[in-house]
Structures are given as C-alpha cells and as structure tokens.
CSV table of C-alpha atoms in Angstrom, one decimal:
chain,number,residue,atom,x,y,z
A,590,UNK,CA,-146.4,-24.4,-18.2
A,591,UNK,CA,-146.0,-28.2,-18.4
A,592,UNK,CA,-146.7,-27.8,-22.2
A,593,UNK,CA,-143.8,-24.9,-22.6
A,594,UNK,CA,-141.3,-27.2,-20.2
A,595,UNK,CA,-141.6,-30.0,-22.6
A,596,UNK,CA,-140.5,-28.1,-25.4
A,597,UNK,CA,-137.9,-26.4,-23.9
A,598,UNK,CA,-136.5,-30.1,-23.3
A,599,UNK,CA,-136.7,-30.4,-27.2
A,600,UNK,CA,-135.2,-27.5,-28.0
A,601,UNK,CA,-132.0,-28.6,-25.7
A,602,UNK,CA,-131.9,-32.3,-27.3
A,603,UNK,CA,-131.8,-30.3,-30.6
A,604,UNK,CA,-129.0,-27.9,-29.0
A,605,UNK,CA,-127.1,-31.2,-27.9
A,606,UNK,CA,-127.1,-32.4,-31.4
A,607,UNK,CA,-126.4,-29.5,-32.8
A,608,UNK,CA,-122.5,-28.6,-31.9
A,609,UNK,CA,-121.2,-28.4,-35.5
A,610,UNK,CA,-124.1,-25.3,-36.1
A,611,UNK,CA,-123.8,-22.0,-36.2
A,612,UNK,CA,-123.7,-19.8,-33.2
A,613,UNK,CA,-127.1,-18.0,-34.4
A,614,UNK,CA,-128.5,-21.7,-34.7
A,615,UNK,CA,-127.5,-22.3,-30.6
A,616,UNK,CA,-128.6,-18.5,-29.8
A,617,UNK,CA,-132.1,-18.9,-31.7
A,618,UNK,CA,-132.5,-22.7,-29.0
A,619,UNK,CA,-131.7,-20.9,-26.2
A,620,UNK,CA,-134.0,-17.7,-27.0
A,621,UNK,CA,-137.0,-20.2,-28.2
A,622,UNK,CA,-136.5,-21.9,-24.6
A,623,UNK,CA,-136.9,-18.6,-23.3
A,624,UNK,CA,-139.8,-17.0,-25.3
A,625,UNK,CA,-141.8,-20.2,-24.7
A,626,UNK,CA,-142.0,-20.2,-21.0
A,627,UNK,CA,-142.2,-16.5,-21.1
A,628,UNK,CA,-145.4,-16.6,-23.5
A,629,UNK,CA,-146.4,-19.0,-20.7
A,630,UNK,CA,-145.7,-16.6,-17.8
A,631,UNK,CA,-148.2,-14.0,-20.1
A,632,UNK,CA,-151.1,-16.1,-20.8
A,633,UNK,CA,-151.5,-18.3,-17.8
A,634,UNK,CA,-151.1,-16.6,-14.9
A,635,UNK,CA,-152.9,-17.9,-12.7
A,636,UNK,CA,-150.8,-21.2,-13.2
A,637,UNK,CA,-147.7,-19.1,-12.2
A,638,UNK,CA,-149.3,-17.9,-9.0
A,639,UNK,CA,-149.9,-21.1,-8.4
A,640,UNK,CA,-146.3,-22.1,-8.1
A,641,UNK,CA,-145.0,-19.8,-5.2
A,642,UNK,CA,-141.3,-19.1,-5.9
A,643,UNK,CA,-142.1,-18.4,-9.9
A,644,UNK,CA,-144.8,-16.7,-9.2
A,645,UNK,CA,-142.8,-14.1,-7.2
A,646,UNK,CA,-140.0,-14.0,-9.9
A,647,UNK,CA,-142.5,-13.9,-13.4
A,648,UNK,CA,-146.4,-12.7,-12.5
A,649,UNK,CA,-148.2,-9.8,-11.0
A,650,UNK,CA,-149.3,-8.0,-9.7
A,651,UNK,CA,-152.1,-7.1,-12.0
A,652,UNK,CA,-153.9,-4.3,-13.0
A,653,UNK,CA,-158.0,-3.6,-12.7
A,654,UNK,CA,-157.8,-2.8,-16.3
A,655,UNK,CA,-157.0,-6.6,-17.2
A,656,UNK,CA,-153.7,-6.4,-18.1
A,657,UNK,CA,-150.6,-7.5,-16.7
A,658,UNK,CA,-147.1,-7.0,-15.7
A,659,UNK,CA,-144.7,-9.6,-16.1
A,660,UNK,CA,-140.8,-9.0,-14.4
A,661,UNK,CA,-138.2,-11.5,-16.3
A,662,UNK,CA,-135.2,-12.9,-14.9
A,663,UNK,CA,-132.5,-13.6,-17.7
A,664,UNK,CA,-129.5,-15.5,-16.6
A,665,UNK,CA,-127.0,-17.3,-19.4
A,666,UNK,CA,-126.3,-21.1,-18.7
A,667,UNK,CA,-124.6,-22.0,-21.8
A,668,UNK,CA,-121.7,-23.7,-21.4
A,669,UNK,CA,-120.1,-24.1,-25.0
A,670,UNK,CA,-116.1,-24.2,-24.3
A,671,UNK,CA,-114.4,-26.9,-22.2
A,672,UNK,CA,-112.3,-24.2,-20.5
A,673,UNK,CA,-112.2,-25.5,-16.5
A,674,UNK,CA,-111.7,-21.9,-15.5
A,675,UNK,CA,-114.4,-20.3,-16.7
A,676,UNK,CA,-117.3,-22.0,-15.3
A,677,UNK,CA,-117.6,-23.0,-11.5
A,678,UNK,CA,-118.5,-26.3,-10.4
A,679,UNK,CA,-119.5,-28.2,-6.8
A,680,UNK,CA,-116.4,-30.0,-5.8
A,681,UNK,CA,-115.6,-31.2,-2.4
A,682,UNK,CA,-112.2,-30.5,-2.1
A,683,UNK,CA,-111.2,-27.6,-1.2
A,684,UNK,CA,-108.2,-27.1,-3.2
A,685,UNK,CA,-110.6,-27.0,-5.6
A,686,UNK,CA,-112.1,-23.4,-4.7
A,687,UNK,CA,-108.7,-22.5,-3.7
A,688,UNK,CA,-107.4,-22.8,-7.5
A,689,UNK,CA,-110.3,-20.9,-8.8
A,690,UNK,CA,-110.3,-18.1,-6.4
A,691,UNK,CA,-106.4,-17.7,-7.5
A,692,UNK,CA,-106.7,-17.6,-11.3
A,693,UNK,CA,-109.8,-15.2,-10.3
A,694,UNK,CA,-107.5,-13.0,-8.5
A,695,UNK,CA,-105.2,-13.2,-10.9
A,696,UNK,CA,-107.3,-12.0,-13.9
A,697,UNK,CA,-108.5,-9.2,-11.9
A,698,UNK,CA,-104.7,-8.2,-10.3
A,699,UNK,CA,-102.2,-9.7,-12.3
A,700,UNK,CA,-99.7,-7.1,-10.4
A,701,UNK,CA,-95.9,-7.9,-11.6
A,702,UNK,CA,-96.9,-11.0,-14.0
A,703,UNK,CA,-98.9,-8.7,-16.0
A,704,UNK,CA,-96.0,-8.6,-18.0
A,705,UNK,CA,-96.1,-7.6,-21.8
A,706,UNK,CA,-97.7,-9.7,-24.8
A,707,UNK,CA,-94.5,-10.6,-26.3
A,708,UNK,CA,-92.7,-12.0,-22.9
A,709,UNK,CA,-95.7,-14.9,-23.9
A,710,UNK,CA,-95.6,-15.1,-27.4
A,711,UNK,CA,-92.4,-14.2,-28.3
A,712,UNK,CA,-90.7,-12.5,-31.2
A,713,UNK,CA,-89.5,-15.4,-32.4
A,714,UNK,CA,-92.8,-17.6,-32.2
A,715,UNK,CA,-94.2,-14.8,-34.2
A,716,UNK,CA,-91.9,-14.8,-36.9
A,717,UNK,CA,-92.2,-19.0,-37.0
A,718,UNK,CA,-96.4,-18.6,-37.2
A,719,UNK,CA,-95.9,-16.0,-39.9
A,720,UNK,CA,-93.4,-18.4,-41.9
A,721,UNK,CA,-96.2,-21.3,-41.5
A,722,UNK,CA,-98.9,-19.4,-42.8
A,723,UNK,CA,-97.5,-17.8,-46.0
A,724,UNK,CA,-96.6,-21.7,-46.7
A,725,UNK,CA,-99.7,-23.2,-45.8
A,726,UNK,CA,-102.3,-19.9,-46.9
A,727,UNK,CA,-102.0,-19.6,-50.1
A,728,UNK,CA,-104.4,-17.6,-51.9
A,729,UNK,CA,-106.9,-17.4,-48.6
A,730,UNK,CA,-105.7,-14.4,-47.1
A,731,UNK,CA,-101.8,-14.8,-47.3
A,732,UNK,CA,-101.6,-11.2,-49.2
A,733,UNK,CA,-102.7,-9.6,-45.3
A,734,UNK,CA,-99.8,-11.0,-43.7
A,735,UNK,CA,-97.7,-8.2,-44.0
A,736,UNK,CA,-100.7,-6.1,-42.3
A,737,UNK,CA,-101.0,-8.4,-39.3
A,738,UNK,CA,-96.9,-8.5,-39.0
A,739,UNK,CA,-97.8,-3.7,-38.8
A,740,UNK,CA,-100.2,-4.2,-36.0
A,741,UNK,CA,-98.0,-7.0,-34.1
A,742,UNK,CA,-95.3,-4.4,-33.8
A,743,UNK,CA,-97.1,-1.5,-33.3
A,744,UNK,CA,-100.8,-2.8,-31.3
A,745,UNK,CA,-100.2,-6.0,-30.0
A,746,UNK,CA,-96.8,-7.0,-28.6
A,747,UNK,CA,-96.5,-4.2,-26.6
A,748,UNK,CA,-99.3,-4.9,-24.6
A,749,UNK,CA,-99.6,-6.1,-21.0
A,750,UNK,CA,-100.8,-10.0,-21.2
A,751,UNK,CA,-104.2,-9.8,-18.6
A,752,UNK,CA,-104.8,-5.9,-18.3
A,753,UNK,CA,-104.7,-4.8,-21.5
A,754,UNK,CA,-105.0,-7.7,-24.1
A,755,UNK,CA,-107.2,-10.7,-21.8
A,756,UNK,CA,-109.5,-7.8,-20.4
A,757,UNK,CA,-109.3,-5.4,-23.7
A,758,UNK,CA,-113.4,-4.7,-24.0
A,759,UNK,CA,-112.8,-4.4,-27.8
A,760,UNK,CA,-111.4,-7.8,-28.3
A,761,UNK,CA,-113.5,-9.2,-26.4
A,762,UNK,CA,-116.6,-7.6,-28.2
A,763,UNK,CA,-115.2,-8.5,-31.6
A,764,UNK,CA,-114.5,-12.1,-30.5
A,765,UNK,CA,-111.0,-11.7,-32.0
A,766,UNK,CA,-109.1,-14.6,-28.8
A,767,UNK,CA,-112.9,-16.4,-27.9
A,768,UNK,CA,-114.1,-17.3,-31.3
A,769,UNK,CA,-111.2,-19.0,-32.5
A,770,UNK,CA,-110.7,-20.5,-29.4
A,771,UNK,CA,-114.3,-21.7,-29.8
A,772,UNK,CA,-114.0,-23.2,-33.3
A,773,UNK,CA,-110.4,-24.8,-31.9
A,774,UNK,CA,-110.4,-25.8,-28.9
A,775,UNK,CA,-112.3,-28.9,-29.2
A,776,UNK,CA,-113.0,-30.3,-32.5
A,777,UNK,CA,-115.9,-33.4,-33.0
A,778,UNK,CA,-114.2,-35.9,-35.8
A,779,UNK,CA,-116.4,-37.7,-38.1
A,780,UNK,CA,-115.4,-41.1,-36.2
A,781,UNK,CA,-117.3,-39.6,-33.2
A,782,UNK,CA,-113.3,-38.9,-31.2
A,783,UNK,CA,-112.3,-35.5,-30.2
A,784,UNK,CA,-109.6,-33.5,-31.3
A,785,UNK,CA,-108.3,-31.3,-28.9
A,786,UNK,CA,-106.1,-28.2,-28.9
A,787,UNK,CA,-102.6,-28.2,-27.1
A,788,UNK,CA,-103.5,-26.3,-24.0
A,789,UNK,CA,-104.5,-26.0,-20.4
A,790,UNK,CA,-108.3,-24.9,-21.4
A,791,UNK,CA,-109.7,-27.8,-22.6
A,792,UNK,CA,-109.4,-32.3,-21.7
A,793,UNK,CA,-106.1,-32.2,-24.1
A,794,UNK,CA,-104.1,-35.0,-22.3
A,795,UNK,CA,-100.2,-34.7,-23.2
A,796,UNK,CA,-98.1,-33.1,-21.4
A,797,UNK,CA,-96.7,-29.1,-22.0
A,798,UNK,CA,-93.5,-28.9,-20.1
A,799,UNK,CA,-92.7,-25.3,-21.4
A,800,UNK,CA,-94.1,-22.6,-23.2
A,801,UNK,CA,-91.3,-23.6,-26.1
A,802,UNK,CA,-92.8,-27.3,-25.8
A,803,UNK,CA,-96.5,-26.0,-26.1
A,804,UNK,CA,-95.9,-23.9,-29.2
A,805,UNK,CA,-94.3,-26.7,-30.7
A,806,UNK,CA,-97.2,-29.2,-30.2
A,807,UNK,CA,-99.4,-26.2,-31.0
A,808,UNK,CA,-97.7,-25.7,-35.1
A,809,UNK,CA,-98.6,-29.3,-35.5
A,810,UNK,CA,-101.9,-29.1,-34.6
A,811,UNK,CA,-102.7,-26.2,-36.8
A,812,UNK,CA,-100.4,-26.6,-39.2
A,813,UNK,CA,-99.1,-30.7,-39.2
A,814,UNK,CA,-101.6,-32.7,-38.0
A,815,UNK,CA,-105.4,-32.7,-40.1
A,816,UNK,CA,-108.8,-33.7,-38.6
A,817,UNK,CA,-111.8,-35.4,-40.4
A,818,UNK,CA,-115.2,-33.6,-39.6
A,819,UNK,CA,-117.2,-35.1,-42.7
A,820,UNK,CA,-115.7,-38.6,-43.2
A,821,UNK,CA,-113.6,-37.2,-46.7
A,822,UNK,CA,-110.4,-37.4,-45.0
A,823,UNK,CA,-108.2,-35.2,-42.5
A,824,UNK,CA,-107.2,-31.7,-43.5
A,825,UNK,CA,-105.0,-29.4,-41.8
A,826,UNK,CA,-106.8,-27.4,-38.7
C-alpha cells in the first residue's frame, strides 16, 4: 500500500507537468493511479483489513477456496477546466452556496430564460464569425463553411439555449462545446503567463459589459490577438 501511494504521487507530479499532453496522456495517469492501488487492494489483503475504513470499501470477504473478492469505489477528481461553476468548493460565506445552488437550478429549470440559441448568439454574430473564418482559414477547412452555415439554420439556432443545446446528450458525448472550451479556455504561454479566453468560466480579468462587448473581445482573441506556446512567436488562437 505504502509502495502503491508513493507512485500514485508520481504519477500526479507527472500529470501536473503534463497540461500541454494529450487527454489519453492525463486519462492513462489517472487510470495507472488507480490500477496500482487496486493491484494493492488484490495482493495484500491483509494490509487492507488492517486499515478499517478501506478495508470495508476494497477487501473481503474471502472465500475458503483462497480466492477473493475485491468491491471498487471509482469516483472522478479531475479537475482540468478553470470553470468556477462546475466544481464545488468549501467557502464560508454563504453567498457563496447561494450562487451555486442558483446556476444549479438554473441548468436543470431554465423555465422562461431557456430561450432559443440564436437570442445568445445572434444572427448577426454568426454571419461576422463566418466572415472571420473564410479570411483567416484558408485551405484548413474553409471549403465546409458553407455546411456549418446548413446546420446553423436548420439544427442549431433554433434550439433552446440550456434544454436542448447545454444539456443535448449527443453534444455532450461528442465533445462538440467542452473540448474546445478545454483547448481555449486557458492557454499556458511559453513565457510561463496565461492566456485566457473572454468569459465568465475561467480567471479572465477584463471586464464584459454586454453580450455585444464579449463577442467583440472574443473575435480578437481568436482571430486578432496570437499566443506563443513554443517560444517561435505568437500565432493567432
């Protein structure tokens, strides 16, 4: 166990280092992490009776037969985005659970400010992103614009913002809003500084006064600004 616990550590440092490497690269840490003290919970378990509250979560009881039985308790402790709502924290004020339990209960009934996609992201800011990429994607993908602008009118726009585009189960399994919002949200510069998205998910410190002011700052981000991950100089998001 104490052999398995000290390797887990390692495997977290290397996690910790790791935020530029693949997802896989984070998944295979966290699995190894898990694997090892389970391997530990198989082979020693007398150790794991041994430790009371484990013991009762990862051994026994065992058969005459010599062999054993081994329950597992999974539970997901990554934290990899900087958005405040998604992950609780202990704070002592109690505005604090106050805000949470309202965006909470706002996700699960929006009632009348479920409103539709394109109240959001309007026609216009549509038209404007679609203008910026055919200037700035040439020859990666600018020939499947016209595509995109089909199912804008005819999947996406349409929609109702939390119900059926936040809580749609196949965006969500085809990481179509998290993924980018992973890769975006907050980027490490090769100076060691972080670049942050314009939005209310992340430490991004100016200040969004609209949803017109927040697109703005948003097309320069992607579009105006450039960051500099390998020291080569910035490039456009």
């Amino acid at each position: 166990r104490r052999s398995a616990c000290v390797r887990a550590g390692s495997l977290e440092a290397w996690e910790s280092r790791a935020k530029m490497a693949s997802v896989g690269w984070r998944r295979f840490c966290r699995t190894s992490v898990a694997l090892l003290l389970a391997r530990t919970c198989t082979f020693c378990p007398q150790i794991m009776q041994a430790e009371g509250a484990a013991a009762r979560v990862f051994a026994g009881p065992f058969d005459a037969k010599g062999g054993a039985r081994l329950r597992v308790l999974s539970w997901n402790v990554a934290a990899v985005n900087n958005n405040p709502f998604e992950y609780w924290i202990t704070h002592p004020s109690p505005l604090y659970k106050q805000l949470m339990q309202s965006v909470e209960d706002f996700i699960v009934r929006p009632g009348d400010e479920d409103v539709r996609v394109d109240q959001v992201f309007t026609d216009a800011m549509f038209r404007q992103l679609l203008e910026k990429m055919r200037t700035h994607m040439k020859g990666i993908g600018a020939s499947d614009l016209e595509t995109v602008s089909r199912m804008w009118e005819s999947e996406y726009r349409g929609r109702r913002v939390v119900s059926e585009f936040l809580r749609d189960g196949v965006i969500g399994k085809k990481r179509l809003a998290s993924m980018p919002d992973r890769v975006s949200n907050t980027i490490q510069l090769s100076s060691g500084e972080l670049a942050f998205r314009p939005t209310v998910i992340n430490c991004y410190k100016g200040e969004i006064v609209s949803l017109d002011d927040w697109f703005k700052k948003w097309l320069v981000f992607f579009f105006e600004g450039g960051v500099d991950l390998d020291g080569k100089g910035p490039r456009p998001v």
